[in-house]
Short mmCIF file of C-alpha atoms in Angstrom, two decimals:
data_model
loop_
_atom_site.label_atom_id
_atom_site.label_comp_id
_atom_site.label_asym_id
_atom_site.label_seq_id
_atom_site.Cartn_x
_atom_site.Cartn_y
_atom_site.Cartn_z
CA MET A 232 -13.34 4.55 -34.28
CA ASN A 233 -13.36 4.02 -30.47
CA THR A 234 -12.32 6.74 -28.04
CA TYR A 235 -11.20 5.87 -24.53
CA GLN A 236 -10.75 7.76 -21.25
CA LEU A 237 -9.76 6.87 -17.70
CA SER A 238 -12.92 6.64 -15.58
CA ARG A 239 -13.79 9.26 -12.94
CA SER A 240 -13.90 6.43 -10.41
CA TRP A 241 -10.17 5.88 -10.43
CA ILE A 242 -7.21 7.92 -9.15
CA LEU A 243 -3.79 7.32 -10.66
CA ARG A 244 -0.79 8.36 -8.53
CA TYR A 245 2.98 8.49 -8.81
CA ASP A 246 4.99 8.89 -5.61
CA LYS A 247 8.71 8.67 -6.33
CA HIS A 248 9.77 8.46 -2.69
CA HIS A 249 7.13 5.99 -1.55
CA ASP A 250 7.47 2.21 -1.09
CA ALA A 251 4.80 1.80 -3.80
CA PRO A 252 5.53 4.51 -6.39
CA TYR A 253 2.71 3.58 -8.82
CA THR A 254 -0.79 3.13 -7.46
CA LEU A 255 -4.40 3.00 -8.60
CA PHE A 256 -7.24 3.86 -6.22
CA ASP A 257 -10.93 2.98 -6.57
CA ILE A 258 -12.90 5.86 -4.99
CA ASN A 259 -16.14 3.85 -4.88
CA ARG A 260 -14.80 0.78 -3.04
CA GLY A 261 -11.84 2.35 -1.29
CA TYR A 262 -9.26 -0.13 -2.60
CA GLU A 263 -5.74 0.84 -3.59
CA TYR A 264 -3.75 -1.28 -6.03
CA VAL A 265 -0.01 -1.28 -6.63
CA ILE A 266 0.67 -1.29 -10.37
CA THR A 267 3.69 -1.58 -12.63
CA HIS A 268 5.44 1.27 -14.40
CA SER A 269 4.14 0.02 -17.77
CA ILE A 270 0.50 0.01 -16.70
CA PHE A 271 0.96 3.42 -15.07
CA SER A 272 2.44 4.83 -18.29
CA PHE A 273 -0.42 3.51 -20.38
CA LEU A 274 -3.13 4.76 -17.99
CA SER A 275 -1.42 8.15 -17.67
CA PHE A 276 -1.41 8.39 -21.48
CA ILE A 277 -5.16 7.91 -21.74
CA GLU A 278 -5.87 10.02 -18.69
CA GLN A 279 -4.39 13.15 -20.22
CA LYS A 280 -7.11 13.33 -22.85
CA GLU A 281 -9.51 11.13 -24.84
CA ARG A 282 -7.47 8.68 -26.91
CA GLU A 283 -8.52 7.05 -30.17
CA ASP A 284 -7.53 3.61 -31.39
CA THR A 285 -4.89 5.00 -33.70
CA GLU A 286 -3.23 6.97 -30.90
CA ILE A 287 -3.06 3.89 -28.74
CA SER A 288 -1.58 1.88 -31.62
CA ASP A 289 1.05 4.56 -32.09
CA LEU A 290 1.94 4.32 -28.42
CA PHE A 291 2.75 0.65 -28.86
CA GLU A 292 4.57 1.41 -32.11
CA GLN A 293 2.60 -1.37 -33.80
CA ASP A 294 -0.10 -1.33 -36.43
CA ASN A 295 -3.35 -3.17 -35.94
CA VAL A 296 -3.14 -3.24 -32.13
CA ASP A 297 -6.47 -4.55 -30.77
CA CYS A 298 -7.21 -1.59 -28.48
CA ALA A 299 -10.61 -2.93 -27.54
CA GLN A 300 -9.05 -6.15 -26.28
CA ILE A 301 -6.49 -4.22 -24.17
CA VAL A 302 -9.28 -2.17 -22.60
CA LYS A 303 -11.37 -5.29 -22.01
CA ARG A 304 -8.49 -7.01 -20.17
CA LEU A 305 -7.77 -3.97 -18.01
CA ASN A 306 -11.45 -3.58 -17.15
CA LYS A 307 -11.61 -7.24 -16.19
CA GLN A 308 -8.79 -6.63 -13.68
CA TRP A 309 -10.21 -3.25 -12.49
CA LYS A 310 -13.90 -2.87 -13.16
CA GLY A 311 -14.84 0.25 -15.11
CA LEU A 312 -11.23 1.54 -15.25
CA ILE A 313 -11.42 2.69 -18.88
CA VAL A 314 -14.63 3.98 -20.43
CA ASP A 315 -15.79 5.28 -23.80
CA LYS A 316 -15.75 9.10 -23.79
CA GLU A 317 -16.41 10.44 -20.33
CA ASP A 318 -16.33 13.93 -18.89
CA ILE A 319 -13.71 13.61 -16.10
CA GLY A 320 -13.81 17.24 -14.96
CA SER A 321 -10.80 19.37 -14.23
CA GLY A 322 -7.27 18.30 -15.03
CA PHE A 323 -5.05 16.65 -12.46
CA ASN A 324 -1.39 17.25 -11.90
CA PHE A 325 1.42 15.06 -10.72
CA PRO A 326 2.87 16.86 -7.68
CA LYS A 327 6.50 16.14 -6.94
CA LEU A 328 8.57 16.69 -3.81
CA ASN A 329 11.22 19.36 -4.11
CA PHE A 330 13.44 17.46 -1.71
CA SER A 331 14.60 13.85 -1.25
CA PRO A 332 13.27 12.49 2.05
CA LYS A 333 15.11 9.87 4.11
CA ILE A 334 11.89 7.94 4.70
CA SER A 335 9.04 6.64 2.58
CA MET A 336 6.67 9.51 1.92
CA CYS A 337 4.22 10.74 -0.68
CA SER A 338 4.68 13.58 -3.14
CA SER A 339 1.39 14.99 -1.87
CA PRO A 340 -1.00 13.69 0.86
CA LYS A 341 -3.05 10.62 0.10
CA THR A 342 -5.59 11.28 2.84
CA ALA A 343 -7.02 14.28 4.66
CA GLU A 344 -9.19 14.68 7.73
CA ILE A 345 -11.28 17.83 7.93
CA LEU A 346 -12.84 19.10 11.13
CA LEU A 347 -15.72 21.06 9.65
CA THR A 348 -16.99 22.42 12.92
CA THR A 349 -16.79 21.99 16.70
CA LEU A 350 -20.48 22.63 17.04
CA CYS A 351 -22.57 19.57 17.90
CA ASN A 352 -26.18 18.79 18.75
CA LEU A 353 -24.91 16.46 21.46
CA GLU A 354 -22.28 16.63 24.21
CA CYS A 355 -21.01 13.05 24.35
CA LEU A 356 -19.01 11.92 27.35
CA HIS A 357 -16.10 10.67 25.26
CA CYS A 358 -15.68 13.39 22.64
CA VAL A 359 -12.04 13.79 21.64
CA HIS A 360 -12.49 17.46 20.69
CA SER A 361 -14.90 18.24 23.60
CA CYS A 362 -17.49 19.49 21.07
CA GLY A 363 -20.92 20.72 22.07
CA HIS A 364 -23.63 23.33 21.79
CA GLN A 365 -21.34 26.38 21.91
CA LYS A 366 -21.44 28.03 18.46
CA ASP A 367 -18.26 28.21 16.43
CA GLY A 368 -17.90 31.74 15.09
CA SER A 369 -15.02 31.04 12.75
CA LEU A 370 -16.70 28.62 10.31
CA LEU A 371 -15.72 28.71 6.67
CA SER A 372 -18.54 29.13 4.15
CA GLY A 373 -19.64 26.37 1.84
CA LYS A 374 -17.92 28.08 -1.11
CA GLU A 375 -14.63 28.33 0.86
CA TRP A 376 -14.75 24.63 1.72
CA ILE A 377 -15.53 23.70 -1.88
CA LYS A 378 -12.47 25.64 -3.10
CA ILE A 379 -10.32 23.82 -0.51
CA LEU A 380 -11.73 20.48 -1.61
CA GLN A 381 -10.97 21.31 -5.22
CA LYS A 382 -7.35 21.92 -4.22
CA LEU A 383 -7.28 18.49 -2.65
CA GLU A 384 -8.81 16.93 -5.75
CA CYS A 385 -6.23 18.51 -8.06
CA ASN A 386 -3.47 17.02 -5.88
CA ARG A 387 -4.88 13.52 -6.22
CA ILE A 388 -5.98 13.12 -2.64
CA GLN A 389 -7.59 9.69 -2.47
CA LYS A 390 -9.73 9.85 0.66
CA VAL A 391 -11.19 12.72 2.70
CA VAL A 392 -12.78 12.28 6.15
CA LEU A 393 -15.27 14.96 7.16
CA THR A 394 -15.82 15.12 10.91
CA GLY A 395 -16.71 17.45 13.75
CA GLY A 396 -18.50 18.18 16.05
CA GLU A 397 -21.51 17.12 14.08
CA ILE A 398 -21.01 17.87 10.39
CA PHE A 399 -24.73 18.35 9.79
CA THR A 400 -24.80 21.37 12.09
CA HIS A 401 -22.69 23.26 9.56
CA PRO A 402 -24.97 25.84 7.89
CA HIS A 403 -23.69 24.97 4.42
CA ILE A 404 -23.35 21.20 4.72
CA ASP A 405 -25.95 20.45 2.06
CA GLU A 406 -24.07 22.56 -0.50
CA ILE A 407 -20.85 20.78 0.42
CA ILE A 408 -22.36 17.31 0.16
CA GLU A 409 -23.96 18.04 -3.18
CA THR A 410 -20.52 19.02 -4.49
CA ILE A 411 -18.49 16.11 -3.07
CA GLY A 412 -20.80 13.57 -4.70
CA LYS A 413 -19.46 14.84 -8.06
CA MET A 414 -15.77 14.91 -7.07
CA LYS A 415 -12.99 12.46 -7.88
CA MET A 416 -12.28 11.51 -4.30
CA ARG A 417 -13.65 9.08 -1.72
CA PHE A 418 -15.44 10.69 1.22
CA ILE A 419 -16.05 9.26 4.69
CA LEU A 420 -18.56 11.37 6.66
CA LEU A 421 -18.55 10.90 10.44
CA THR A 422 -21.91 11.67 12.02
CA ASN A 423 -24.34 10.80 14.81
CA ALA A 424 -26.93 10.78 11.99
CA MET A 425 -29.62 12.46 14.12
CA LEU A 426 -30.01 15.42 11.73
CA ILE A 427 -30.50 13.32 8.59
CA THR A 428 -33.50 14.24 6.42
CA LYS A 429 -34.92 12.68 3.25
CA GLU A 430 -33.24 15.41 1.17
CA ARG A 431 -29.91 14.72 2.81
CA ALA A 432 -30.27 10.97 2.46
CA GLU A 433 -30.79 11.44 -1.26
CA LEU A 434 -27.62 13.64 -1.49
CA LEU A 435 -25.64 11.02 0.41
CA SER A 436 -26.60 8.14 -1.90
CA LYS A 437 -23.57 8.69 -4.18
CA SER A 438 -21.14 5.80 -4.74
CA ASN A 439 -18.06 7.77 -3.55
CA ILE A 440 -19.68 8.75 -0.21
CA VAL A 441 -19.70 6.57 2.85
CA LEU A 442 -21.56 7.56 6.01
CA SER A 443 -19.78 6.47 9.20
CA VAL A 444 -22.53 6.42 11.84
CA SER A 445 -21.71 6.44 15.55
CA LEU A 446 -23.40 3.58 17.40
CA ASP A 447 -22.11 2.92 20.91
CA GLY A 448 -24.40 0.11 21.99
CA ASP A 449 -27.05 -2.32 20.76
CA THR A 450 -29.63 -1.02 23.22
CA GLU A 451 -31.21 2.32 24.08
CA GLN A 452 -29.55 2.22 27.51
CA SER A 453 -26.00 1.58 26.32
CA HIS A 454 -26.05 4.07 23.42
CA ASP A 455 -27.74 6.87 25.39
CA PHE A 456 -25.25 6.44 28.23
CA LEU A 457 -22.64 8.29 26.12
CA ARG A 458 -24.88 10.50 23.97
CA GLY A 459 -27.89 11.45 26.05
CA LYS A 460 -31.54 10.49 26.43
CA GLY A 461 -33.44 9.87 23.18
CA ALA A 462 -30.32 9.56 20.99
CA TYR A 463 -30.80 5.86 20.28
CA ASN A 464 -34.45 6.01 19.21
CA THR A 465 -33.80 8.98 16.90
CA LEU A 466 -30.79 7.23 15.39
CA MET A 467 -32.75 4.04 14.64
CA LYS A 468 -35.30 6.08 12.68
CA ARG A 469 -32.63 7.86 10.70
CA MET A 470 -30.88 4.60 9.92
CA GLN A 471 -34.01 3.24 8.32
CA LEU A 472 -34.23 6.39 6.20
CA LEU A 473 -30.61 5.95 5.09
CA LYS A 474 -31.30 2.31 4.25
CA GLU A 475 -34.29 3.32 2.16
CA TYR A 476 -32.05 5.56 0.02
CA ASN A 477 -29.29 2.94 -0.27
CA VAL A 478 -26.69 5.13 1.43
CA ASN A 479 -23.37 3.37 2.02
CA ARG A 480 -23.28 2.97 5.83
CA ILE A 481 -20.61 1.78 8.20
CA LEU A 482 -20.73 1.80 12.01
CA SER A 483 -18.25 3.58 14.20
CA VAL A 484 -18.20 2.14 17.70
CA THR A 485 -16.22 3.51 20.67
CA LEU A 486 -15.55 0.71 23.14
CA HIS A 487 -15.31 1.75 26.79
CA ALA A 488 -15.74 0.25 30.23
CA LYS A 489 -19.55 0.22 30.03
CA ASN A 490 -20.31 -1.27 26.61
CA THR A 491 -17.85 -4.12 25.96
CA ASN A 492 -20.68 -6.61 26.38
CA ASN A 493 -22.43 -5.02 23.34
CA ILE A 494 -19.97 -6.19 20.71
CA GLN A 495 -21.94 -9.19 19.49
CA GLY A 496 -25.24 -7.26 19.48
CA ILE A 497 -23.71 -4.52 17.34
CA ILE A 498 -22.46 -7.14 14.85
CA ASP A 499 -25.90 -8.73 14.73
CA TYR A 500 -27.44 -5.35 13.98
CA ALA A 501 -24.91 -4.63 11.24
CA LEU A 502 -25.61 -7.99 9.53
CA LYS A 503 -29.41 -7.49 9.73
CA GLU A 504 -29.27 -3.94 8.34
CA ASN A 505 -26.75 -4.61 5.51
CA ILE A 506 -24.10 -2.37 7.03
CA LYS A 507 -20.91 -2.29 4.91
CA ALA A 508 -18.40 -2.53 7.79
CA VAL A 509 -17.92 -2.01 11.54
CA ASN A 510 -15.06 0.01 13.00
CA PHE A 511 -14.35 -0.61 16.69
CA THR A 512 -12.15 1.98 18.41
CA ILE A 513 -10.88 1.56 21.94
CA LEU A 514 -11.57 4.69 24.00
CA ASP A 515 -8.88 7.34 23.69
CA GLU A 516 -8.57 9.07 27.07
CA VAL A 517 -8.29 12.63 25.74
CA GLY A 518 -10.74 15.51 25.38
CA ARG A 519 -13.92 15.04 27.37
CA ALA A 520 -13.18 11.32 27.88
CA LYS A 521 -10.28 12.28 30.10
CA GLU A 522 -12.75 13.77 32.60
CA HIS A 523 -14.86 10.63 32.93
CA ASP A 524 -12.98 7.88 34.76
CA ILE A 525 -16.10 5.68 34.61
CA LEU A 526 -15.34 5.11 30.90
CA HIS A 527 -11.68 4.16 31.25
CA LEU A 528 -10.46 0.64 30.67
CA SER A 529 -7.62 -0.89 32.61
CA SER A 530 -4.87 -2.52 30.59
CA ILE A 531 -6.37 -5.96 31.38
CA GLU A 532 -9.87 -4.82 30.34
CA ARG A 533 -8.41 -3.27 27.20
CA GLU A 534 -6.75 -6.54 26.15
CA ARG A 535 -9.86 -8.54 26.94
CA CYS A 536 -11.94 -6.16 24.85
CA LYS A 537 -9.54 -6.40 21.88
CA GLU A 538 -9.65 -10.17 22.13
CA GLN A 539 -13.46 -10.10 21.89
CA VAL A 540 -13.22 -8.01 18.68
CA ARG A 541 -10.57 -10.32 17.21
CA ASN A 542 -12.84 -13.28 17.85
CA VAL A 543 -15.77 -11.72 15.92
CA GLN A 544 -13.34 -10.71 13.15
CA VAL A 545 -12.52 -14.37 12.66
CA LYS A 546 -16.12 -15.54 13.08
CA TYR A 547 -17.54 -13.11 10.47
CA LYS A 548 -14.52 -12.74 8.17
CA ASN A 549 -16.55 -13.80 5.12
CA ALA A 550 -19.71 -11.88 6.05
CA LEU A 551 -18.72 -8.49 7.38
CA PRO A 552 -15.51 -6.39 7.39
CA ILE A 553 -14.66 -5.63 11.05
CA PHE A 554 -11.80 -3.32 12.02
CA LEU A 555 -10.12 -2.58 15.33
CA LEU A 556 -8.14 0.54 16.32
CA ASP A 557 -6.44 0.97 19.66
CA PRO A 558 -4.93 4.46 19.99
CA SER A 559 -2.50 3.11 22.61
CA GLU A 560 -0.83 1.07 19.85
CA GLY A 561 -0.34 4.03 17.53
CA LEU A 562 -1.41 4.29 13.91
CA SER A 563 1.87 3.18 12.35
CA LYS A 564 3.84 -0.06 12.50
CA ASN A 565 6.96 1.24 10.78
CA LEU A 566 9.44 1.43 13.67
CA ASP A 567 12.29 -1.06 14.11
CA CYS A 568 12.41 -1.10 17.88
CA SER A 569 15.74 -2.96 17.92
CA ASN A 570 17.55 -0.11 16.13
CA ASN A 571 18.30 3.02 18.19
CA ASP A 572 19.05 4.91 14.98
CA ALA A 573 15.59 4.12 13.53
CA PRO A 574 13.75 7.27 12.36
CA ILE A 575 10.50 8.18 14.08
CA TYR A 576 7.55 8.97 11.78
CA CYS A 577 3.94 7.98 11.08
CA THR A 578 1.27 8.79 8.47
CA GLY A 579 0.95 12.40 9.68
CA ALA A 580 3.11 14.67 7.45
CA THR A 581 4.17 11.71 5.25
CA SER A 582 0.85 10.70 3.69
CA HIS A 583 -1.81 12.45 5.74
CA ILE A 584 -2.92 15.92 6.77
CA ALA A 585 -5.61 17.40 9.01
CA ILE A 586 -7.51 20.61 8.30
CA SER A 587 -9.07 22.72 11.05
CA PRO A 588 -12.45 24.50 10.85
CA THR A 589 -10.62 27.67 9.76
CA GLY A 590 -8.64 25.93 6.95
CA ASP A 591 -5.32 25.66 8.80
CA VAL A 592 -3.28 22.54 7.96
CA TYR A 593 -1.62 20.24 10.53
CA PRO A 594 0.00 16.78 10.31
CA CYS A 595 -3.00 15.24 12.14
CA VAL A 596 -5.93 16.23 14.31
CA TYR A 597 -3.89 15.96 17.51
CA GLY A 598 -1.89 18.97 16.28
CA PHE A 599 -4.81 21.37 16.20
CA GLY A 600 -3.97 24.58 18.02
CA GLU A 601 -0.21 24.01 17.97
CA SER A 602 1.15 26.98 16.03
CA SER A 603 4.53 25.29 15.55
CA LEU A 604 2.78 22.51 13.63
CA CYS A 605 0.52 24.64 11.43
CA SER A 606 2.07 24.80 7.94
CA GLY A 607 -0.40 27.22 6.35
CA ASN A 608 -3.99 27.87 5.46
CA LEU A 609 -5.63 26.41 2.36
CA LYS A 610 -7.84 29.47 1.85
CA HIS A 611 -4.88 31.41 0.44
CA THR A 612 -1.95 28.94 0.14
CA SER A 613 -1.43 26.07 -2.30
CA LEU A 614 -1.37 22.53 -0.94
CA SER A 615 2.03 21.99 -2.55
CA LYS A 616 3.60 24.88 -0.61
CA ILE A 617 1.96 23.68 2.61
CA TRP A 618 3.13 20.08 2.06
CA HIS A 619 6.74 21.12 1.44
CA THR A 620 7.04 22.93 4.76
CA ASP A 621 10.25 22.66 6.83
CA LYS A 622 8.08 22.74 9.96
CA TRP A 623 7.36 19.04 9.60
CA ASN A 624 10.97 17.86 9.09
CA MET A 625 11.13 16.56 12.66
CA LEU A 626 8.05 14.38 11.99
CA ARG A 627 9.60 13.01 8.79
CA GLY A 628 12.49 11.09 10.33
CA GLY A 629 14.20 14.07 11.94
CA ILE A 630 13.87 12.36 15.34
CA LEU A 631 15.51 8.99 16.01
CA LEU A 632 14.51 6.34 18.54
CA LYS A 633 17.59 7.11 20.61
CA ASP A 634 16.42 10.74 20.99
CA LEU A 635 13.32 9.69 22.97
CA HIS A 636 14.34 10.04 26.59
CA THR A 637 11.29 8.22 27.97
CA CYS A 638 10.07 5.72 25.36
CA LYS A 639 13.44 4.14 24.62
CA ALA A 640 13.79 3.08 28.27
CA CYS A 641 10.18 1.89 28.68
CA ALA A 642 9.67 -1.84 29.40
CA LEU A 643 7.02 -1.83 26.69
CA SER A 644 9.24 -0.23 24.06
CA ASN A 645 9.66 -3.33 21.94
CA SER A 646 5.90 -3.73 21.40
CA CYS A 647 4.45 -0.23 21.67
CA GLN A 648 4.22 1.83 18.47
CA THR A 649 2.69 4.92 20.11
CA LYS A 650 6.22 6.32 20.35
CA ASN A 651 5.86 7.24 16.68
CA CYS A 652 3.35 9.88 17.68
CA ARG A 653 5.45 12.94 18.48
CA VAL A 654 2.43 15.19 17.91
CA ARG A 655 0.62 13.61 20.89
CA ALA A 656 3.77 14.01 22.98
CA LEU A 657 3.88 17.74 22.19
CA LYS A 658 0.15 18.23 22.53
CA TYR A 659 -0.40 16.51 25.86
CA LYS A 660 3.02 16.48 27.55
CA ARG A 661 4.56 19.61 26.01
CA ASP A 662 7.65 17.53 25.19
CA LEU A 663 8.38 16.54 21.57
CA TYR A 664 10.77 13.84 22.83
CA GLY A 665 8.68 12.59 25.72
CA ALA A 666 5.93 9.96 26.15
CA PRO A 667 2.92 10.68 23.91
CA ASN A 668 0.13 10.45 26.55
CA CYS A 669 0.56 6.71 26.30
CA ILE A 670 -2.57 4.88 27.43
CA THR A 671 -0.69 1.60 27.71
CA CYS A 672 1.80 3.09 30.18
CA HIS A 673 -0.53 4.91 32.48
CA SER A 674 -3.24 2.24 32.61
CA LYS A 675 -1.01 -0.66 33.64
#
């Protein structure tokens, strides 16, 4: 008699009010698949507990169902989806919204970004959060963070980004990493990698952990320009150590006025070192970057830079995943600019949350410190209660395009999606209905 169980590597979700209500997420590769109601029902059935052949046959209301063949076909479509007897850990619930939203949103967040600490071993010129050597006295302990992560896991969060500051300055980071390698979530760890040790490299070599390493140039001069003398040489040594332990590595590159000629060199390095992907991000002129005009790109330079990245995306499309993010374009493409009654919303508060170093929850990292946007603290409040807050109603379609007194009249309104970001408007302009510190507008 065979006994089957849904693998730990897969997250099954049902989101009634989302465009894709039934999804399947691979925590090791980071892929999400839209599935049918029938497949969802079957997978949900075997996820609840170990199921024997006879139980599966009863589900289909047919005798002599070839269960092994069903499992084989599903595993051909999604590798390792169903396994023979496996310890999958704690149970998972199906959170449901207690209201019917007017827009497409999830029953619980799909992704979360955690700012573990604002302490950093460097003081980079472009840091969004202006992190540095000043100690953060309000850090949560490793045990407190683990309890918060367990809450996320039980709500079927698919992906968690751990960032800082420098995450490896946190006094309990090793305890945290040892735990996340056993969890049923995908983790992206943002780091300058300078504090990596052999012991840490071994902890990081789990299939559900990806290390996103900051590299801001293909030479010592270009990288150290942002991060300080000696940063490049130390990083190169740590990268070899990570390679030795087969850690999943991607590169995170901030493009600014002084390193746009490094794009090809960074791609060459990534190909040579078996890097999994390269993420290029155009400089966001907030935090410490706002103070350094020498880094700022004009609108013409910005477009030229993006064109360079698009060219290498095409050139290496079969060899290396290359991604491009321009904060001036916003993170969401959901707005119908031709309709004045179109609701304004983005991923923040509809599928994403951000968690501060103290455990407070916001729609996104731009909301940190805004008490009106904090919906609770995960140390003593359930994620479900935090997610169902009325505080975020304005970010969930409560504001319409016609309500924006600046963006709706802007000449760039038909192409710019930054107008979705009401949190930036509140954070940097103190006006929920104003322009959201739009880089495209002020760099023309």
